[in-house]
CSV table of C-alpha atoms in Angstrom, one decimal:
chain,number,residue,atom,x,y,z
B,17,UNK,CA,-122.7,-88.5,10.1
B,18,UNK,CA,-122.3,-92.3,10.9
B,19,UNK,CA,-120.4,-92.8,14.3
B,20,UNK,CA,-118.2,-95.6,13.6
B,21,UNK,CA,-116.8,-96.0,17.5
B,22,UNK,CA,-120.5,-95.8,18.8
B,23,UNK,CA,-120.4,-99.3,17.2
B,24,UNK,CA,-117.4,-101.2,19.1
B,25,UNK,CA,-119.3,-102.6,21.8
B,26,UNK,CA,-120.9,-104.6,18.6
B,27,UNK,CA,-119.2,-107.3,16.6
B,28,UNK,CA,-121.7,-108.3,14.4
B,29,UNK,CA,-122.7,-104.8,13.1
B,30,UNK,CA,-119.2,-103.5,13.1
B,31,UNK,CA,-118.5,-106.3,10.6
B,32,UNK,CA,-121.1,-105.6,8.3
B,33,UNK,CA,-120.9,-102.4,8.8
B,34,UNK,CA,-116.9,-102.8,7.4
B,35,UNK,CA,-117.9,-105.6,4.0
B,36,UNK,CA,-120.3,-102.8,4.3
B,37,UNK,CA,-117.0,-100.2,3.6
B,38,UNK,CA,-115.6,-102.4,2.5
B,39,UNK,CA,-118.0,-103.5,-1.5
B,40,UNK,CA,-118.3,-99.9,-1.5
B,41,UNK,CA,-114.3,-98.5,-1.7
B,42,UNK,CA,-114.0,-101.6,-4.6
B,43,UNK,CA,-117.3,-100.0,-6.6
B,44,UNK,CA,-116.4,-96.8,-6.0
B,45,UNK,CA,-113.2,-97.4,-7.3
B,46,UNK,CA,-114.3,-99.8,-10.7
B,47,UNK,CA,-117.4,-97.3,-11.4
B,48,UNK,CA,-117.0,-94.5,-9.5
B,49,UNK,CA,-118.7,-92.7,-7.1
B,50,UNK,CA,-121.1,-91.4,-8.8
B,51,UNK,CA,-122.0,-94.7,-11.2
B,52,UNK,CA,-122.6,-96.8,-8.2
B,53,UNK,CA,-125.3,-96.8,-6.6
B,54,UNK,CA,-126.9,-98.4,-2.4
B,55,UNK,CA,-128.3,-101.6,-5.0
B,56,UNK,CA,-125.1,-102.2,-6.7
B,57,UNK,CA,-123.1,-102.3,-3.1
B,58,UNK,CA,-126.1,-104.7,-1.6
B,59,UNK,CA,-125.9,-107.1,-4.7
B,60,UNK,CA,-121.9,-107.7,-4.8
B,61,UNK,CA,-121.8,-108.6,-0.8
B,62,UNK,CA,-125.4,-110.7,-1.3
B,63,UNK,CA,-127.8,-109.0,0.6
B,64,UNK,CA,-131.2,-106.7,0.2
B,65,UNK,CA,-130.7,-103.0,-0.4
B,66,UNK,CA,-132.7,-102.6,2.8
B,67,UNK,CA,-130.3,-104.2,4.7
B,68,UNK,CA,-127.3,-101.9,3.5
B,69,UNK,CA,-129.8,-98.4,4.8
B,70,UNK,CA,-130.1,-100.8,8.5
B,71,UNK,CA,-126.3,-99.8,8.8
B,72,UNK,CA,-126.1,-96.6,6.6
B,73,UNK,CA,-128.9,-93.9,5.6
B,74,UNK,CA,-127.7,-92.7,2.3
B,75,UNK,CA,-124.9,-93.5,-0.5
B,76,UNK,CA,-123.5,-90.1,1.5
B,77,UNK,CA,-123.4,-91.5,5.0
B,78,UNK,CA,-120.6,-94.5,3.4
B,79,UNK,CA,-119.0,-92.3,1.6
B,80,UNK,CA,-118.6,-89.8,4.5
B,81,UNK,CA,-117.1,-92.4,6.5
B,82,UNK,CA,-114.5,-93.9,4.0
B,83,UNK,CA,-113.6,-90.9,3.8
B,84,UNK,CA,-113.0,-90.7,7.6
B,85,UNK,CA,-111.0,-94.2,7.4
B,86,UNK,CA,-108.9,-92.7,4.5
B,87,UNK,CA,-108.3,-89.3,6.2
B,88,UNK,CA,-107.4,-92.4,9.0
B,89,UNK,CA,-104.7,-94.3,7.6
B,90,UNK,CA,-103.5,-90.4,6.6
B,91,UNK,CA,-103.7,-89.0,10.2
B,92,UNK,CA,-102.0,-92.1,11.4
B,93,UNK,CA,-98.9,-92.4,9.0
B,94,UNK,CA,-97.8,-88.5,10.1
B,95,UNK,CA,-98.8,-90.1,13.9
B,96,UNK,CA,-95.7,-92.6,12.9
B,97,UNK,CA,-93.5,-90.5,11.7
B,98,UNK,CA,-93.7,-87.2,14.3
B,99,UNK,CA,-92.5,-90.4,16.8
B,100,UNK,CA,-89.8,-90.9,15.2
B,101,UNK,CA,-86.5,-89.9,16.8
B,102,UNK,CA,-85.4,-87.7,14.4
B,103,UNK,CA,-85.1,-83.8,14.6
B,104,UNK,CA,-87.4,-81.4,14.3
B,105,UNK,CA,-86.4,-80.6,11.1
B,106,UNK,CA,-86.2,-84.2,9.1
B,107,UNK,CA,-89.8,-85.2,11.3
B,108,UNK,CA,-91.1,-82.0,8.7
B,109,UNK,CA,-89.7,-83.0,5.2
B,110,UNK,CA,-90.4,-86.8,6.2
B,111,UNK,CA,-94.2,-85.8,7.1
B,112,UNK,CA,-94.4,-83.5,4.0
B,113,UNK,CA,-93.0,-86.2,1.9
B,114,UNK,CA,-95.2,-88.4,2.9
B,115,UNK,CA,-98.1,-86.8,2.6
B,116,UNK,CA,-97.1,-85.9,-0.5
B,117,UNK,CA,-96.9,-89.4,-1.9
B,118,UNK,CA,-99.9,-90.8,-0.6
B,119,UNK,CA,-101.8,-88.2,-2.6
B,120,UNK,CA,-100.1,-88.9,-5.6
B,121,UNK,CA,-100.2,-92.6,-4.8
B,122,UNK,CA,-103.8,-92.8,-3.6
B,123,UNK,CA,-106.2,-89.7,-4.6
B,124,UNK,CA,-104.3,-89.3,-8.8
B,125,UNK,CA,-103.6,-92.1,-9.5
B,126,UNK,CA,-106.5,-93.6,-8.8
B,127,UNK,CA,-109.0,-91.8,-11.2
B,128,UNK,CA,-111.5,-93.3,-8.7
B,129,UNK,CA,-110.5,-92.1,-5.1
B,130,UNK,CA,-109.8,-88.6,-6.9
B,131,UNK,CA,-113.9,-88.1,-7.7
B,132,UNK,CA,-114.6,-89.2,-4.6
B,133,UNK,CA,-112.3,-86.4,-2.9
B,134,UNK,CA,-113.1,-84.2,-4.8
B,135,UNK,CA,-116.6,-84.7,-4.0
B,136,UNK,CA,-116.2,-85.1,-0.3
B,137,UNK,CA,-114.3,-81.7,-0.5
B,138,UNK,CA,-116.5,-80.0,-2.0
B,139,UNK,CA,-119.5,-80.7,0.3
B,140,UNK,CA,-117.2,-79.4,2.9
B,141,UNK,CA,-117.8,-82.5,5.5
B,142,UNK,CA,-116.5,-81.5,9.2
B,143,UNK,CA,-114.2,-85.5,8.5
B,144,UNK,CA,-112.0,-83.2,6.2
B,145,UNK,CA,-111.7,-80.0,9.1
B,146,UNK,CA,-111.1,-82.3,11.8
B,147,UNK,CA,-108.3,-83.8,10.3
B,148,UNK,CA,-107.1,-80.5,9.2
B,149,UNK,CA,-107.2,-79.9,12.7
B,150,UNK,CA,-105.5,-83.5,14.6
B,151,UNK,CA,-102.3,-82.7,11.1
B,152,UNK,CA,-101.9,-79.0,12.2
B,153,UNK,CA,-101.6,-80.4,16.3
B,154,UNK,CA,-99.1,-82.6,15.1
B,155,UNK,CA,-96.5,-80.5,13.0
B,156,UNK,CA,-97.2,-77.2,15.8
B,157,UNK,CA,-95.7,-80.8,18.5
B,158,UNK,CA,-93.2,-81.2,15.9
B,159,UNK,CA,-92.1,-77.6,16.2
B,160,UNK,CA,-93.1,-76.9,19.2
B,161,UNK,CA,-90.0,-79.6,20.1
B,162,UNK,CA,-88.0,-77.9,17.7
B,163,UNK,CA,-88.1,-74.7,19.3
B,164,UNK,CA,-87.5,-76.1,22.4
B,165,UNK,CA,-83.9,-77.7,21.3
B,166,UNK,CA,-83.1,-74.5,19.3
B,167,UNK,CA,-84.1,-76.4,16.4
B,168,UNK,CA,-86.5,-73.4,15.3
B,169,UNK,CA,-87.0,-69.1,15.9
B,170,UNK,CA,-89.1,-69.1,19.0
B,171,UNK,CA,-92.7,-68.7,18.3
B,172,UNK,CA,-95.8,-69.3,18.8
B,173,UNK,CA,-96.3,-73.0,17.4
B,174,UNK,CA,-100.0,-73.4,16.8
B,175,UNK,CA,-99.8,-70.7,14.7
B,176,UNK,CA,-96.4,-71.3,12.9
B,177,UNK,CA,-98.0,-75.2,12.2
B,178,UNK,CA,-101.0,-73.3,10.6
B,179,UNK,CA,-98.2,-70.8,8.6
B,180,UNK,CA,-96.2,-74.5,6.8
B,181,UNK,CA,-99.4,-75.9,6.1
B,182,UNK,CA,-100.3,-73.1,5.2
B,183,UNK,CA,-97.4,-73.0,2.5
B,184,UNK,CA,-97.6,-76.3,1.6
B,185,UNK,CA,-101.3,-77.1,1.0
B,186,UNK,CA,-99.7,-77.7,-2.5
B,187,UNK,CA,-98.5,-80.8,-1.8
B,188,UNK,CA,-101.2,-82.7,0.4
B,189,UNK,CA,-105.0,-80.6,-1.6
B,190,UNK,CA,-105.7,-83.1,-4.1
B,191,UNK,CA,-107.1,-80.7,-6.5
B,192,UNK,CA,-104.0,-78.2,-5.8
B,193,UNK,CA,-101.9,-81.3,-6.9
B,194,UNK,CA,-103.4,-82.9,-9.7
B,195,UNK,CA,-103.0,-78.8,-11.0
B,196,UNK,CA,-100.5,-78.4,-9.9
B,197,UNK,CA,-98.4,-81.7,-11.4
B,198,UNK,CA,-95.6,-81.2,-14.7
B,199,UNK,CA,-96.3,-76.8,-14.9
B,200,UNK,CA,-93.1,-76.1,-15.3
B,201,UNK,CA,-93.6,-72.4,-13.1
B,202,UNK,CA,-94.3,-74.9,-9.6
B,203,UNK,CA,-91.7,-75.6,-7.3
B,204,UNK,CA,-89.9,-79.0,-7.4
B,205,UNK,CA,-91.9,-80.3,-3.4
B,206,UNK,CA,-88.3,-81.2,-2.2
B,207,UNK,CA,-87.4,-76.6,-3.2
B,208,UNK,CA,-90.5,-75.8,-1.4
B,209,UNK,CA,-90.6,-77.5,2.0
B,210,UNK,CA,-87.2,-76.6,2.3
B,211,UNK,CA,-87.8,-72.7,2.4
B,212,UNK,CA,-90.7,-73.2,5.1
B,213,UNK,CA,-88.7,-75.1,7.0
B,214,UNK,CA,-86.0,-72.9,6.2
B,215,UNK,CA,-88.3,-69.8,7.7
B,216,UNK,CA,-88.6,-71.2,11.6
B,217,UNK,CA,-85.2,-71.2,11.4
B,218,UNK,CA,-85.7,-67.6,11.5
């Protein structure tokens, strides 16, 4: 996978990569990932297909880079909430609900984006695993602060973060969210979050 951090020292190269990603995302959103080719992206930018391949080895690499960029936006949102002057419980509520709303708005309301996400999940890219690890690290930090403040019971914050993430996966995994929408047997997001937060206090 292309490491975008490697191009930071070359502004011209970075600019070309950004332009390619923006064009690719626009076309993926409009036509769908499977129906868009590298030639389509090149045509949209007014450049040759060979020029695209100077920066990305394949459409899969472009997709990986876009997936990484979307996940980075999700992480930054969680990071900003983690640093807010709120109780640990309120930050966990805010973080989980924000992830849920982002999944609904970005990944489900726009079906072409949903297709991109599902393809990425099915290919089990390490960029997704890295994102999960980073989110769990943030959750562990919040939970550790809650323990220190006497808000949560004494426990291993890393284990608690993994359990919290597993218990609320229906609210952030695109496939699970899609399958659970409008199901009468499914708990409301707020109720599920409250249930898990109560578990941290016991």
